[in-house]
CSV table of C-alpha atoms in Angstrom, one decimal:
chain,number,residue,atom,x,y,z
E,159,UNK,CA,6.2,18.3,-34.6
E,160,UNK,CA,4.3,21.2,-32.9
E,161,UNK,CA,0.6,21.1,-32.4
E,162,UNK,CA,-2.2,23.5,-31.5
E,163,UNK,CA,-4.1,22.1,-28.6
E,164,UNK,CA,-7.3,23.3,-26.8
E,165,UNK,CA,-8.2,22.1,-23.3
E,166,UNK,CA,-11.9,22.5,-22.7
E,167,UNK,CA,-12.9,22.5,-19.0
E,168,UNK,CA,-9.4,23.8,-18.2
E,169,UNK,CA,-10.5,25.3,-14.9
E,170,UNK,CA,-11.8,22.1,-13.4
E,171,UNK,CA,-9.9,19.5,-11.4
E,172,UNK,CA,-9.2,17.3,-14.4
E,173,UNK,CA,-8.6,20.2,-16.8
E,174,UNK,CA,-5.9,21.6,-14.6
E,175,UNK,CA,-4.3,18.2,-14.3
E,176,UNK,CA,-4.3,17.8,-18.1
E,177,UNK,CA,-2.3,21.0,-18.4
E,178,UNK,CA,0.1,19.8,-15.7
E,179,UNK,CA,0.6,16.4,-17.4
E,180,UNK,CA,1.0,17.9,-20.9
E,181,UNK,CA,3.9,20.0,-19.5
E,182,UNK,CA,5.4,17.1,-17.4
E,183,UNK,CA,5.5,14.8,-20.4
E,184,UNK,CA,6.8,17.4,-22.8
E,185,UNK,CA,3.9,16.9,-25.2
E,186,UNK,CA,4.7,18.5,-28.6
E,187,UNK,CA,2.4,21.5,-28.3
E,188,UNK,CA,3.4,24.7,-29.9
E,189,UNK,CA,0.3,26.4,-28.6
E,190,UNK,CA,-2.1,25.5,-25.8
E,191,UNK,CA,-5.4,27.2,-25.3
E,192,UNK,CA,-7.4,27.0,-22.1
E,193,UNK,CA,-11.2,27.1,-22.7
E,194,UNK,CA,-14.1,27.3,-20.3
E,195,UNK,CA,-17.5,28.9,-19.9
E,196,UNK,CA,-17.9,32.7,-19.9
E,197,UNK,CA,-17.8,33.0,-16.2
E,198,UNK,CA,-14.2,31.8,-16.1
E,199,UNK,CA,-12.9,34.0,-19.0
E,200,UNK,CA,-9.7,35.8,-18.1
E,201,UNK,CA,-8.8,33.5,-15.3
E,202,UNK,CA,-5.1,32.6,-15.2
E,203,UNK,CA,-3.9,28.9,-15.2
E,204,UNK,CA,-0.4,27.5,-15.1
E,205,UNK,CA,1.0,25.5,-17.9
E,206,UNK,CA,4.6,24.5,-17.2
E,207,UNK,CA,6.5,27.8,-16.8
E,208,UNK,CA,3.8,29.7,-18.8
E,209,UNK,CA,0.5,31.3,-17.7
E,210,UNK,CA,-2.6,30.8,-19.8
E,211,UNK,CA,-5.6,33.1,-19.8
E,212,UNK,CA,-8.9,31.3,-20.2
E,213,UNK,CA,-11.0,31.9,-23.3
E,214,UNK,CA,-14.7,31.6,-23.8
E,215,UNK,CA,-15.6,28.4,-25.5
E,216,UNK,CA,-18.9,29.8,-26.9
E,217,UNK,CA,-17.0,32.3,-29.1
E,218,UNK,CA,-13.9,30.2,-29.8
E,219,UNK,CA,-13.2,29.2,-33.4
E,220,UNK,CA,-11.8,25.6,-33.5
E,221,UNK,CA,-10.4,26.0,-37.0
E,222,UNK,CA,-6.7,25.3,-37.0
E,223,UNK,CA,-6.8,23.4,-33.7
E,224,UNK,CA,-5.3,19.9,-34.1
E,225,UNK,CA,-6.4,18.4,-30.8
E,226,UNK,CA,-9.1,19.1,-28.2
E,227,UNK,CA,-8.8,17.5,-24.7
E,228,UNK,CA,-12.3,17.8,-23.3
E,229,UNK,CA,-13.2,17.5,-19.6
E,230,UNK,CA,-16.4,19.6,-19.2
E,231,UNK,CA,-19.1,17.0,-18.6
E,232,UNK,CA,-21.5,15.2,-20.9
E,233,UNK,CA,-23.7,18.1,-21.9
E,234,UNK,CA,-20.8,20.3,-22.9
E,235,UNK,CA,-19.2,17.3,-24.8
E,236,UNK,CA,-22.4,16.7,-26.8
E,237,UNK,CA,-22.5,20.4,-27.7
E,238,UNK,CA,-18.8,21.1,-28.5
E,239,UNK,CA,-17.2,17.8,-29.5
E,240,UNK,CA,-19.0,17.5,-32.8
E,241,UNK,CA,-18.3,21.2,-33.5
E,242,UNK,CA,-14.6,20.8,-32.9
E,243,UNK,CA,-14.4,17.6,-34.8
E,244,UNK,CA,-16.2,19.2,-37.8
E,245,UNK,CA,-13.6,21.9,-37.8
E,246,UNK,CA,-10.9,19.3,-38.2
E,247,UNK,CA,-9.7,18.7,-34.6
E,248,UNK,CA,-9.3,15.3,-33.0
E,249,UNK,CA,-11.3,15.3,-29.8
E,250,UNK,CA,-10.5,13.2,-26.7
E,251,UNK,CA,-13.4,13.4,-24.4
E,252,UNK,CA,-13.4,12.5,-20.7
E,253,UNK,CA,-17.2,12.5,-20.2
E,254,UNK,CA,-19.5,9.5,-20.6
E,255,UNK,CA,-21.3,11.2,-23.6
E,256,UNK,CA,-19.8,9.0,-26.3
E,257,UNK,CA,-18.3,6.0,-24.5
E,258,UNK,CA,-20.8,3.4,-25.6
E,259,UNK,CA,-21.3,4.6,-29.1
E,260,UNK,CA,-20.1,1.9,-31.6
E,261,UNK,CA,-18.2,4.3,-33.8
E,262,UNK,CA,-16.3,6.0,-31.0
E,263,UNK,CA,-13.2,4.2,-29.6
E,264,UNK,CA,-13.1,3.7,-25.8
E,265,UNK,CA,-9.4,3.5,-25.0
E,266,UNK,CA,-6.9,2.7,-22.3
E,267,UNK,CA,-3.6,2.6,-24.2
E,268,UNK,CA,-2.0,-0.2,-22.1
E,269,UNK,CA,-5.1,-2.3,-22.8
E,270,UNK,CA,-6.6,-1.7,-26.2
E,271,UNK,CA,-4.4,0.7,-28.2
E,272,UNK,CA,-5.4,-1.5,-31.2
E,273,UNK,CA,-8.7,0.4,-31.1
E,274,UNK,CA,-6.8,3.3,-32.6
E,275,UNK,CA,-5.6,1.6,-35.8
E,276,UNK,CA,-7.4,4.2,-37.8
E,277,UNK,CA,-8.4,7.8,-37.1
E,278,UNK,CA,-12.1,7.7,-36.0
E,279,UNK,CA,-14.5,8.8,-38.7
E,280,UNK,CA,-16.3,11.0,-36.2
E,281,UNK,CA,-13.0,12.5,-34.9
E,282,UNK,CA,-13.8,11.6,-31.3
E,283,UNK,CA,-12.1,9.2,-28.9
E,284,UNK,CA,-13.6,8.5,-25.5
E,285,UNK,CA,-11.8,8.3,-22.2
E,286,UNK,CA,-13.3,5.6,-19.9
E,287,UNK,CA,-14.6,6.0,-16.4
E,288,UNK,CA,-12.0,6.4,-13.7
E,289,UNK,CA,-12.5,3.2,-11.9
E,290,UNK,CA,-12.8,1.2,-15.1
E,291,UNK,CA,-9.4,2.5,-16.3
E,292,UNK,CA,-7.4,1.3,-13.3
E,293,UNK,CA,-9.3,-2.0,-13.2
E,294,UNK,CA,-8.8,-3.0,-16.8
E,295,UNK,CA,-5.1,-2.1,-16.6
E,296,UNK,CA,-4.7,-4.7,-13.9
E,297,UNK,CA,-7.0,-7.3,-15.4
E,298,UNK,CA,-5.6,-7.2,-18.9
E,299,UNK,CA,-2.4,-9.2,-18.4
E,300,UNK,CA,-4.2,-11.9,-16.4
E,301,UNK,CA,-7.0,-12.1,-19.0
E,302,UNK,CA,-4.4,-12.5,-21.8
E,303,UNK,CA,-2.6,-15.3,-19.9
E,304,UNK,CA,-5.4,-17.5,-18.6
E,305,UNK,CA,-8.7,-15.6,-19.3
E,306,UNK,CA,-11.1,-14.1,-16.8
E,307,UNK,CA,-14.6,-15.5,-16.6
E,308,UNK,CA,-16.0,-13.2,-13.9
E,309,UNK,CA,-15.0,-10.2,-11.9
E,310,UNK,CA,-16.7,-9.0,-8.7
E,311,UNK,CA,-15.5,-5.5,-7.9
E,312,UNK,CA,-16.1,-3.2,-4.9
E,313,UNK,CA,-14.8,0.4,-5.4
E,314,UNK,CA,-13.7,2.9,-2.8
E,315,UNK,CA,-13.8,6.2,-4.7
E,316,UNK,CA,-12.6,9.5,-3.4
E,317,UNK,CA,-14.6,12.7,-3.4
E,318,UNK,CA,-12.5,14.3,-6.1
E,319,UNK,CA,-14.3,12.0,-8.5
E,320,UNK,CA,-17.3,14.2,-7.9
E,321,UNK,CA,-15.5,17.5,-8.4
E,322,UNK,CA,-14.1,20.4,-6.5
E,323,UNK,CA,-17.4,21.1,-4.7
E,324,UNK,CA,-17.5,17.6,-3.3
E,325,UNK,CA,-13.9,18.0,-2.0
E,326,UNK,CA,-14.9,21.2,-0.3
E,327,UNK,CA,-18.0,19.5,1.2
E,328,UNK,CA,-15.8,16.8,2.8
E,329,UNK,CA,-13.5,19.5,4.2
E,330,UNK,CA,-16.3,21.6,5.6
E,331,UNK,CA,-18.2,18.7,7.1
E,332,UNK,CA,-15.0,17.4,8.8
E,333,UNK,CA,-14.3,20.8,10.4
E,334,UNK,CA,-18.0,21.2,11.3
E,335,UNK,CA,-18.2,17.9,13.1
E,336,UNK,CA,-15.5,19.0,15.5
E,337,UNK,CA,-17.4,22.1,16.5
E,338,UNK,CA,-20.8,20.3,16.7
E,339,UNK,CA,-22.2,22.0,13.6
E,340,UNK,CA,-25.3,20.3,12.0
E,341,UNK,CA,-24.3,18.5,8.8
E,342,UNK,CA,-26.3,19.4,5.7
E,343,UNK,CA,-25.3,17.4,2.6
E,344,UNK,CA,-25.3,19.6,-0.5
E,345,UNK,CA,-23.5,18.0,-3.4
E,346,UNK,CA,-23.3,14.5,-2.2
E,347,UNK,CA,-26.5,12.5,-1.2
E,348,UNK,CA,-25.5,11.9,2.4
E,349,UNK,CA,-22.9,13.0,5.0
E,350,UNK,CA,-19.5,12.0,3.7
E,351,UNK,CA,-17.3,13.0,6.6
E,352,UNK,CA,-16.5,10.0,8.7
E,353,UNK,CA,-18.9,8.0,6.6
E,354,UNK,CA,-19.2,6.0,3.3
E,355,UNK,CA,-21.9,6.3,0.7
E,356,UNK,CA,-22.8,3.2,-1.4
E,357,UNK,CA,-24.2,5.3,-4.2
E,358,UNK,CA,-22.4,7.0,-7.0
E,359,UNK,CA,-24.4,8.6,-9.8
E,360,UNK,CA,-28.2,7.8,-10.3
E,361,UNK,CA,-30.0,4.6,-9.5
E,362,UNK,CA,-31.2,2.5,-12.5
E,363,UNK,CA,-34.2,0.3,-12.8
E,364,UNK,CA,-32.4,-2.9,-11.8
E,365,UNK,CA,-31.1,-1.3,-8.5
E,366,UNK,CA,-27.6,-0.7,-9.8
E,367,UNK,CA,-26.2,2.8,-10.0
E,368,UNK,CA,-25.1,4.3,-13.3
E,369,UNK,CA,-21.4,4.2,-12.1
E,370,UNK,CA,-21.7,0.5,-11.5
E,371,UNK,CA,-23.3,0.1,-15.0
E,372,UNK,CA,-20.4,2.1,-16.5
E,373,UNK,CA,-17.8,-0.2,-15.0
E,374,UNK,CA,-19.6,-3.3,-16.4
E,375,UNK,CA,-20.3,-2.2,-20.0
E,376,UNK,CA,-17.0,-0.3,-20.4
E,377,UNK,CA,-14.9,-3.3,-19.3
E,378,UNK,CA,-16.7,-5.4,-21.8
E,379,UNK,CA,-16.1,-2.9,-24.6
E,380,UNK,CA,-12.5,-2.3,-23.7
E,381,UNK,CA,-11.3,-5.8,-22.6
E,382,UNK,CA,-13.7,-8.6,-23.7
E,383,UNK,CA,-17.5,-8.7,-24.1
E,384,UNK,CA,-17.5,-12.2,-22.6
E,385,UNK,CA,-16.3,-11.1,-19.2
E,386,UNK,CA,-19.0,-11.0,-16.5
E,387,UNK,CA,-18.4,-8.1,-14.2
E,388,UNK,CA,-20.5,-7.0,-11.1
E,389,UNK,CA,-19.6,-3.8,-9.3
E,390,UNK,CA,-20.6,-2.0,-6.1
E,391,UNK,CA,-19.3,1.6,-6.2
E,392,UNK,CA,-18.8,3.4,-2.9
E,393,UNK,CA,-17.8,7.0,-2.2
E,394,UNK,CA,-15.4,7.3,0.7
E,395,UNK,CA,-14.1,10.3,2.8
E,396,UNK,CA,-10.8,10.5,0.9
E,397,UNK,CA,-9.8,13.6,-1.1
E,398,UNK,CA,-8.0,11.8,-4.0
E,399,UNK,CA,-7.2,8.3,-5.1
E,400,UNK,CA,-9.6,5.5,-6.0
E,401,UNK,CA,-9.3,1.9,-4.9
E,402,UNK,CA,-10.9,-1.3,-6.3
E,403,UNK,CA,-11.1,-4.7,-4.5
E,404,UNK,CA,-11.3,-7.1,-7.4
E,405,UNK,CA,-12.3,-10.8,-7.0
E,406,UNK,CA,-11.7,-12.8,-10.1
E,407,UNK,CA,-12.8,-16.2,-11.4
E,408,UNK,CA,-10.2,-17.3,-13.9
E,409,UNK,CA,-10.6,-19.8,-16.8
E,410,UNK,CA,-7.4,-21.5,-15.7
E,411,UNK,CA,-5.0,-21.9,-12.8
E,412,UNK,CA,-2.8,-19.1,-11.7
E,413,UNK,CA,-1.0,-18.8,-8.4
E,414,UNK,CA,-0.7,-15.5,-6.5
E,415,UNK,CA,3.0,-15.7,-7.0
E,416,UNK,CA,2.7,-16.1,-10.8
E,417,UNK,CA,0.2,-13.2,-10.9
E,418,UNK,CA,2.7,-11.0,-9.0
E,419,UNK,CA,5.5,-11.9,-11.5
E,420,UNK,CA,3.2,-11.2,-14.5
E,421,UNK,CA,1.9,-7.9,-13.2
E,422,UNK,CA,5.3,-6.7,-12.3
E,423,UNK,CA,6.3,-7.0,-16.0
E,424,UNK,CA,3.1,-5.4,-17.4
E,425,UNK,CA,2.8,-1.8,-18.7
E,426,UNK,CA,1.4,0.9,-16.4
E,427,UNK,CA,1.5,-1.3,-13.3
E,428,UNK,CA,3.5,-1.3,-10.1
E,429,UNK,CA,3.2,-4.2,-7.7
E,430,UNK,CA,3.7,-3.4,-4.0
E,431,UNK,CA,2.8,-6.6,-2.2
E,432,UNK,CA,4.7,-8.2,0.7
E,433,UNK,CA,2.7,-9.8,3.5
E,434,UNK,CA,5.3,-10.1,6.3
E,435,UNK,CA,4.1,-8.5,9.5
E,436,UNK,CA,7.3,-6.6,9.9
E,437,UNK,CA,7.1,-5.2,6.4
E,438,UNK,CA,3.4,-5.0,5.4
E,439,UNK,CA,3.7,-3.5,1.9
E,440,UNK,CA,0.5,-2.4,0.3
E,441,UNK,CA,-0.6,0.9,-1.3
E,442,UNK,CA,-3.3,3.2,-0.1
E,443,UNK,CA,-4.8,6.3,-1.9
E,444,UNK,CA,-2.4,8.7,-0.2
E,445,UNK,CA,0.6,7.0,-1.8
E,446,UNK,CA,-1.0,7.0,-5.2
E,447,UNK,CA,-1.6,10.7,-5.5
E,448,UNK,CA,0.6,12.4,-8.1
E,449,UNK,CA,1.8,9.1,-9.5
E,450,UNK,CA,1.4,7.8,-13.1
E,451,UNK,CA,1.2,4.1,-12.2
E,452,UNK,CA,-1.7,1.9,-11.2
E,453,UNK,CA,-0.7,0.0,-8.1
E,454,UNK,CA,-1.6,-3.5,-7.2
E,455,UNK,CA,-1.4,-5.0,-3.7
E,456,UNK,CA,-2.9,-7.8,-1.6
E,457,UNK,CA,-2.7,-10.4,-4.4
E,458,UNK,CA,-4.1,-13.7,-3.1
E,459,UNK,CA,-5.7,-16.9,-4.3
E,460,UNK,CA,-9.4,-17.1,-3.4
E,461,UNK,CA,-10.1,-20.7,-2.3
E,462,UNK,CA,-13.9,-20.2,-2.3
E,463,UNK,CA,-14.1,-20.4,-6.1
E,464,UNK,CA,-12.3,-22.5,-8.7
E,465,UNK,CA,-9.2,-20.6,-10.0
E,466,UNK,CA,-10.0,-17.6,-7.7
E,467,UNK,CA,-7.7,-14.6,-7.5
E,468,UNK,CA,-8.1,-11.4,-5.5
E,469,UNK,CA,-6.3,-8.1,-5.7
E,470,UNK,CA,-6.3,-4.5,-4.4
E,471,UNK,CA,-6.0,-1.9,-7.2
E,472,UNK,CA,-5.1,1.8,-6.4
E,473,UNK,CA,-4.7,4.8,-8.7
E,474,UNK,CA,-4.8,8.6,-8.7
E,475,UNK,CA,-8.2,9.1,-10.2
E,476,UNK,CA,-7.3,12.6,-11.5
E,477,UNK,CA,-4.2,11.3,-13.2
E,478,UNK,CA,-4.5,7.7,-14.6
E,479,UNK,CA,-8.2,7.8,-14.0
E,480,UNK,CA,-8.7,10.9,-16.2
E,481,UNK,CA,-6.1,13.3,-17.3
E,482,UNK,CA,-3.1,11.0,-17.8
E,483,UNK,CA,-5.1,8.5,-19.8
E,484,UNK,CA,-6.4,11.3,-22.1
E,485,UNK,CA,-2.8,12.5,-22.7
E,486,UNK,CA,-1.6,8.9,-23.3
E,487,UNK,CA,-4.4,8.6,-25.9
E,488,UNK,CA,-3.2,11.8,-27.5
E,489,UNK,CA,0.4,10.5,-27.5
E,490,UNK,CA,-0.8,7.3,-29.2
E,491,UNK,CA,-2.5,9.4,-31.9
E,492,UNK,CA,0.7,11.4,-32.4
E,493,UNK,CA,2.7,8.2,-32.8
E,494,UNK,CA,0.1,6.9,-35.3
E,495,UNK,CA,0.6,10.0,-37.4
E,496,UNK,CA,-2.9,11.4,-37.1
E,497,UNK,CA,-1.8,14.7,-35.6
E,498,UNK,CA,0.4,16.8,-37.8
E,499,UNK,CA,1.3,20.5,-37.5
């Protein structure tokens, strides 16, 4: 099977990662088209051993395209996703534009691939928020075994989640501090170098940020509407890789050792968790970069609540948190027979 694929937002961090992963996983694409806004037209991007020239999305005809992998933000998604779907393409969108719409599946293949039992009538599948993805991959096996009543999550999210400009801001601020330059935040709300910012996205009326709201409602839609989840999302001075400290209240008893054994056998997960002082095995963002897996460390029973369990969850946010999950959704759709050359 060979497919015609368009990647919209191809020049961005996630778009470039999508092209890399499509090549790495030998996705059955006969033709791959890189799309972006007019200012990027003609720019060259790598796709495996090939070079793609970026085309203008405003003048592009989606007729004959089988699949569109979209990572261009919510405004662009609302403009181009319906257009591509109407032309017959299946759209997998990485923005938040369609995630909570009832007729659009919100999918993490290791968790709720059953949401893709039929091709969506609107022709759109939504990719969840980056921190939501790695969290539900780790929570799914435990919820299936004993049930999760409540999850309290604190995230430690790298600047790459805010785009290339935020990464450059961290780099420039770090250099500037060493030469006593005055720090002027531009793309992030406060200084990020040698600092943490307990605000990602806009504040809502109840005091939560939109990022925290996303984690809550998306987890309910993907995993179970009965789960109570509370999140505090924090931007940290790390270039790539997101972390989540998850504290769970389970519906039944599960020891830390049983949780380790269960998670080791679960899809998409790698457990790295030894507590000996001479071999303190745990994963940090640096080790997660470039990896497909979601890593789980620091698995402990929490004695302050009945059936309490805590864990440390780490993933490359540009891969599993965005590009890889989108490609895995596409692979699931191929396996379901929805995409045919």
